[in-house]
CSV table of C-alpha atoms and ligand atoms in Angstrom, one decimal:
chain,number,residue,atom,x,y,z
E,1,MET,CA,6.3,2.3,24.0
E,2,ALA,CA,4.6,3.3,20.7
E,3,THR,CA,1.5,1.3,19.7
E,4,VAL,CA,2.0,-1.4,17.1
E,5,LYS,CA,-0.1,-1.0,14.0
E,6,ALA,CA,-0.8,-4.7,13.6
E,7,PRO,CA,1.1,-7.7,15.1
E,8,ILE,CA,2.8,-8.9,11.9
E,9,THR,CA,4.5,-12.3,11.7
E,10,HIS,CA,4.8,-12.8,7.9
E,11,VAL,CA,5.7,-10.5,5.0
E,12,ILE,CA,4.7,-10.6,1.3
E,13,PHE,CA,6.6,-8.5,-1.2
E,14,ASP,CA,5.3,-7.4,-4.6
E,15,MET,CA,8.1,-7.4,-7.2
E,16,ASP,CA,7.8,-5.0,-10.1
E,17,GLY,CA,8.3,-1.4,-9.1
E,18,LEU,CA,8.7,-2.4,-5.4
E,19,LEU,CA,11.7,-4.7,-5.2
E,20,ILE,CA,13.1,-4.0,-8.7
E,21,ASP,CA,12.8,-1.0,-11.0
E,22,THR,CA,11.1,-2.8,-13.9
E,23,GLU,CA,8.0,-0.5,-14.2
E,24,LYS,CA,10.1,2.1,-16.1
E,25,PHE,CA,10.6,-0.5,-18.9
E,26,TYR,CA,6.9,-1.1,-19.3
E,27,THR,CA,6.3,2.6,-19.4
E,28,GLU,CA,9.0,3.2,-22.1
E,29,VAL,CA,7.8,0.4,-24.4
E,30,GLN,CA,4.2,1.5,-24.1
E,31,GLU,CA,5.2,5.1,-24.9
E,32,ILE,CA,7.0,3.9,-28.0
E,33,ILE,CA,4.0,1.8,-29.2
E,34,LEU,CA,1.5,4.5,-28.6
E,35,ALA,CA,3.6,7.2,-30.4
E,36,ARG,CA,2.9,5.2,-33.6
E,37,TYR,CA,-0.7,6.0,-33.1
E,38,ASN,CA,0.0,9.6,-32.3
E,39,LYS,CA,-1.1,9.1,-28.7
E,40,THR,CA,0.7,9.6,-25.4
E,41,PHE,CA,1.0,7.3,-22.5
E,42,ASP,CA,0.1,8.9,-19.2
E,43,TRP,CA,0.1,8.0,-15.5
E,44,SER,CA,-3.7,7.7,-15.3
E,45,LEU,CA,-3.4,4.8,-17.8
E,46,LYS,CA,-0.3,3.5,-16.1
E,47,ALA,CA,-2.1,3.4,-12.8
E,48,LYS,CA,-4.8,1.1,-14.3
E,49,MET,CA,-2.3,-1.3,-15.8
E,50,MET,CA,0.5,-1.8,-13.3
E,51,GLY,CA,0.5,-4.9,-11.1
E,52,LYS,CA,-1.9,-6.8,-13.3
E,53,LYS,CA,-1.3,-10.0,-15.3
E,54,ALA,CA,0.2,-9.3,-18.7
E,55,ILE,CA,-3.0,-10.1,-20.7
E,56,GLU,CA,-5.3,-8.2,-18.3
E,57,ALA,CA,-3.0,-5.1,-18.5
E,58,ALA,CA,-2.8,-5.4,-22.3
E,59,ARG,CA,-6.6,-5.4,-22.6
E,60,VAL,CA,-6.8,-2.2,-20.5
E,61,PHE,CA,-4.1,-0.7,-22.8
E,62,VAL,CA,-5.7,-1.2,-26.2
E,63,GLU,CA,-9.2,-0.4,-25.0
E,64,ASP,CA,-8.4,2.7,-23.0
E,65,THR,CA,-6.3,4.2,-25.8
E,66,GLY,CA,-8.9,3.3,-28.4
E,67,ILE,CA,-6.5,1.4,-30.6
E,68,SER,CA,-8.1,-2.1,-30.2
E,69,ASP,CA,-9.3,-2.0,-33.8
E,70,SER,CA,-5.8,-1.7,-35.0
E,71,LEU,CA,-3.9,-3.7,-32.4
E,72,SER,CA,-5.3,-6.6,-30.3
E,73,ALA,CA,-4.2,-7.2,-26.7
E,74,GLU,CA,-2.5,-10.4,-27.8
E,75,ASP,CA,-0.5,-8.6,-30.7
E,76,PHE,CA,0.4,-5.8,-28.3
E,77,LEU,CA,2.1,-8.4,-26.0
E,78,VAL,CA,4.0,-10.0,-28.9
E,79,GLU,CA,5.1,-6.6,-30.1
E,80,ARG,CA,6.4,-5.3,-26.8
E,81,GLU,CA,8.2,-8.6,-26.0
E,82,ASP,CA,11.3,-8.0,-28.1
E,83,MET,CA,12.0,-4.8,-26.3
E,84,LEU,CA,11.2,-6.0,-22.8
E,85,ARG,CA,13.3,-9.2,-23.2
E,86,THR,CA,16.5,-7.1,-23.5
E,87,MET,CA,15.5,-4.6,-20.9
E,88,PHE,CA,14.5,-6.8,-18.0
E,89,PRO,CA,17.9,-8.4,-17.3
E,90,THR,CA,19.4,-4.9,-16.8
E,91,CYS,CA,17.0,-3.9,-13.9
E,92,GLU,CA,18.3,-2.7,-10.6
E,93,VAL,CA,17.1,-3.4,-7.0
E,94,MET,CA,15.0,-0.5,-5.6
E,95,PRO,CA,16.4,1.6,-2.7
E,96,GLY,CA,16.1,-0.1,0.6
E,97,ALA,CA,14.9,-3.5,-0.8
E,98,ARG,CA,18.1,-5.3,-0.2
E,99,ARG,CA,18.5,-4.0,3.4
E,100,LEU,CA,14.9,-4.9,4.3
E,101,ILE,CA,14.9,-8.4,2.8
E,102,GLN,CA,18.2,-9.2,4.4
E,103,HIS,CA,17.1,-7.9,7.7
E,104,LEU,CA,13.8,-9.9,7.8
E,105,HIS,CA,15.5,-13.0,6.6
E,106,ALA,CA,18.3,-12.7,9.2
E,107,THR,CA,15.8,-12.2,12.0
E,108,GLY,CA,13.7,-15.2,11.0
E,109,VAL,CA,10.6,-13.4,9.6
E,110,PRO,CA,9.2,-15.6,6.9
E,111,ILE,CA,9.1,-13.6,3.6
E,112,CYS,CA,7.9,-14.4,0.1
E,113,VAL,CA,7.1,-12.7,-3.3
E,114,ALA,CA,3.6,-12.4,-4.9
E,115,THR,CA,3.8,-10.9,-8.4
E,116,GLY,CA,1.6,-10.5,-11.5
E,117,SER,CA,4.7,-11.4,-13.6
E,118,HIS,CA,4.7,-14.8,-15.3
E,119,ARG,CA,7.6,-17.3,-15.1
E,120,ARG,CA,9.5,-16.2,-18.2
E,121,HIS,CA,9.5,-12.5,-17.2
E,122,PHE,CA,10.3,-13.4,-13.6
E,123,ASP,CA,13.4,-15.4,-14.8
E,124,LEU,CA,14.6,-12.5,-17.0
E,125,LYS,CA,14.1,-9.9,-14.2
E,126,THR,CA,15.8,-11.8,-11.5
E,127,GLN,CA,18.7,-13.1,-13.5
E,128,ARG,CA,21.2,-10.8,-11.8
E,129,HIS,CA,19.5,-10.9,-8.4
E,130,GLY,CA,19.3,-14.5,-7.5
E,131,ASP,CA,21.1,-14.0,-4.2
E,132,LEU,CA,18.3,-11.8,-3.0
E,133,PHE,CA,15.4,-13.8,-4.3
E,134,SER,CA,16.9,-17.0,-2.9
E,135,LEU,CA,16.1,-15.5,0.6
E,136,MET,CA,12.4,-15.8,-0.2
E,137,HIS,CA,10.6,-18.8,1.3
E,138,HIS,CA,8.6,-19.0,-1.9
E,139,VAL,CA,7.5,-17.0,-4.9
E,140,VAL,CA,3.9,-17.0,-6.4
E,141,LEU,CA,3.8,-15.9,-10.0
E,142,GLY,CA,0.9,-14.5,-12.1
E,143,ASP,CA,0.7,-17.7,-14.2
E,144,ASP,CA,0.5,-20.0,-11.2
E,145,PRO,CA,-2.6,-22.3,-11.6
E,146,GLU,CA,-4.0,-21.1,-8.3
E,147,VAL,CA,-4.0,-17.4,-9.4
E,148,LYS,CA,-7.2,-17.5,-11.4
E,149,GLN,CA,-7.4,-13.7,-11.6
E,150,GLY,CA,-4.7,-11.1,-11.3
E,151,LYS,CA,-4.6,-8.2,-8.9
E,152,PRO,CA,-6.9,-6.6,-7.6
E,153,SER,CA,-8.3,-10.1,-7.0
E,154,PRO,CA,-6.7,-11.5,-3.8
E,155,ASP,CA,-5.8,-14.8,-5.5
E,156,VAL,CA,-2.0,-14.3,-5.6
E,157,PHE,CA,-1.8,-13.1,-1.9
E,158,LEU,CA,-4.1,-15.9,-0.6
E,159,ALA,CA,-1.9,-18.5,-2.5
E,160,ALA,CA,1.2,-16.8,-1.0
E,161,ALA,CA,-0.3,-17.0,2.6
E,162,LYS,CA,-1.1,-20.8,2.1
E,163,ARG,CA,2.5,-21.7,1.1
E,164,PHE,CA,4.3,-20.4,4.2
E,165,GLU,CA,5.3,-23.1,6.7
E,166,GLY,CA,2.2,-23.8,8.8
E,167,GLY,CA,0.0,-22.1,6.3
E,168,PRO,CA,-2.5,-20.8,5.5
E,169,ILE,CA,-1.3,-17.9,7.7
E,170,ASP,CA,-4.0,-15.7,9.2
E,171,PRO,CA,-4.2,-12.6,6.8
E,172,SER,CA,-4.4,-10.2,9.7
E,173,LYS,CA,-0.8,-11.3,10.6
E,174,ILE,CA,0.5,-10.6,7.1
E,175,LEU,CA,2.1,-7.4,5.9
E,176,VAL,CA,2.2,-6.7,2.1
E,177,PHE,CA,4.5,-4.3,0.4
E,178,GLU,CA,3.1,-2.9,-2.9
E,179,ASP,CA,3.6,-0.1,-5.4
E,180,ALA,CA,0.5,-0.5,-7.6
E,181,PRO,CA,-3.1,0.5,-6.9
E,182,SER,CA,-4.4,-2.9,-8.1
E,183,GLY,CA,-1.9,-4.6,-5.7
E,184,VAL,CA,-2.9,-2.5,-2.7
E,185,GLN,CA,-6.5,-3.3,-3.4
E,186,ALA,CA,-5.7,-7.0,-3.8
E,187,ALA,CA,-3.9,-7.1,-0.4
E,188,LYS,CA,-6.9,-5.4,1.3
E,189,ASN,CA,-9.3,-7.9,-0.5
E,190,ALA,CA,-7.2,-10.6,1.0
E,191,GLY,CA,-7.7,-9.1,4.5
E,192,MET,CA,-4.0,-8.1,4.9
E,193,SER,CA,-2.2,-5.0,6.0
E,194,VAL,CA,-0.4,-3.1,3.3
E,195,VAL,CA,2.4,-0.6,3.0
E,196,MET,CA,2.3,1.3,-0.3
E,197,VAL,CA,5.5,2.6,-1.8
E,198,PRO,CA,4.1,4.4,-4.8
E,199,ASP,CA,5.9,6.2,-7.7
E,200,PRO,CA,5.6,9.9,-6.9
E,201,ARG,CA,3.9,10.4,-10.3
E,202,LEU,CA,0.9,8.2,-9.3
E,203,ASP,CA,-2.1,10.3,-8.3
E,204,SER,CA,-2.4,10.5,-4.5
E,205,SER,CA,-6.1,9.5,-4.5
E,206,TYR,CA,-4.7,5.9,-4.9
E,207,HIS,CA,-3.0,6.2,-1.5
E,208,LYS,CA,-6.2,6.1,0.5
E,209,ILE,CA,-6.7,2.4,1.1
E,210,ALA,CA,-3.2,1.7,2.1
E,211,ASP,CA,-2.4,1.3,5.8
E,212,GLN,CA,0.8,3.2,5.4
E,213,VAL,CA,2.4,5.1,2.5
E,214,LEU,CA,6.1,5.6,2.2
E,215,SER,CA,8.3,7.3,-0.4
E,216,SER,CA,10.9,4.6,-0.1
E,217,LEU,CA,11.5,1.2,1.5
E,218,LEU,CA,14.4,3.0,3.2
E,219,ASP,CA,11.8,4.7,5.4
E,220,PHE,CA,10.1,1.5,6.7
E,221,ASN,CA,10.3,1.1,10.4
E,222,PRO,CA,9.7,-2.6,11.3
E,223,SER,CA,9.1,-1.9,15.0
E,224,GLU,CA,5.8,0.0,14.1
E,225,TRP,CA,4.5,-3.4,12.9
E,226,GLY,CA,5.9,-5.5,15.7
E,227,LEU,CA,8.7,-6.8,13.6
E,228,PRO,CA,12.4,-7.0,14.7
E,229,PRO,CA,13.9,-3.5,14.8
E,230,LEU,CA,16.6,-2.5,12.3
E,231,GLU,CA,20.1,-2.0,13.7
E,232,LYS,CA,20.7,1.7,13.8
E,233,GLU,CA,24.0,1.5,12.0
E,234,ALA,CA,22.7,-0.7,9.1
E,235,SER,CA,22.7,1.0,5.7
I,301,LIG,O1,4.1,-5.5,-9.6
I,301,LIG,P1,4.0,-7.0,-9.9
I,301,LIG,O2,5.3,-7.6,-9.4
I,301,LIG,O3,2.8,-7.6,-9.4
I,301,LIG,O4,4.1,-7.2,-11.5
I,301,LIG,C1,3.1,-7.0,-12.3
I,301,LIG,C2,3.4,-6.7,-13.8
I,301,LIG,O5,4.1,-7.7,-14.4
I,301,LIG,C3,4.1,-5.3,-14.0
I,301,LIG,O6,3.2,-4.3,-13.7
I,302,LIG,MG1,4.3,-3.8,-8.5
């Protein structure tokens, strides 16, 4: 029998870019705003922003691009909001997310979401996916009072570990799924194992600290982590 990487009992999912394809909307809006300043948005900046709380990502955006004298982080958030508000409800579930969530739920593995997104955005993004998110034991949002700092701080994952039945759960028994460098770092800072499912455009130097890197959730093999195996015929 193959060795188990870590004996996992609980699973925490990131949301944006991992369960739902919302990261492309942030990218699009940021490209539009930067074009006004004759600047281009690239993946090295994207890598620093993704996964963070809105205001923390906004500060990185205006400072790194050198536009902070013309546009404050707060005004940037106001400006992008009109576009995001119409985009978020159209988002799709990422490949393999539905199968994995349904499998873990059906086999009794406690699952939850830990996201940098605040409540208003969470509601817009999950509008059409209530069936899936209702399978989560709980959801911890970026504007939760217990989340003092966004990822890469471990706050959101530690709050998520506390809220499982019988919590706090030992971090070494928790597997986190993440797409963002800040999120992978946050999970490691919380003492958890982490599977990274990065966008292929993200520099591979960000893969190093993840325990496993997959190109899609479809490639995840629960048995490697001591979790109930997938049915072969499941799709
Ligand atoms: O990737 P998440 O779910 O932590 O979301 C964080 C931001 O809202 C988007 O990068
Ligand atoms: Mg994410």
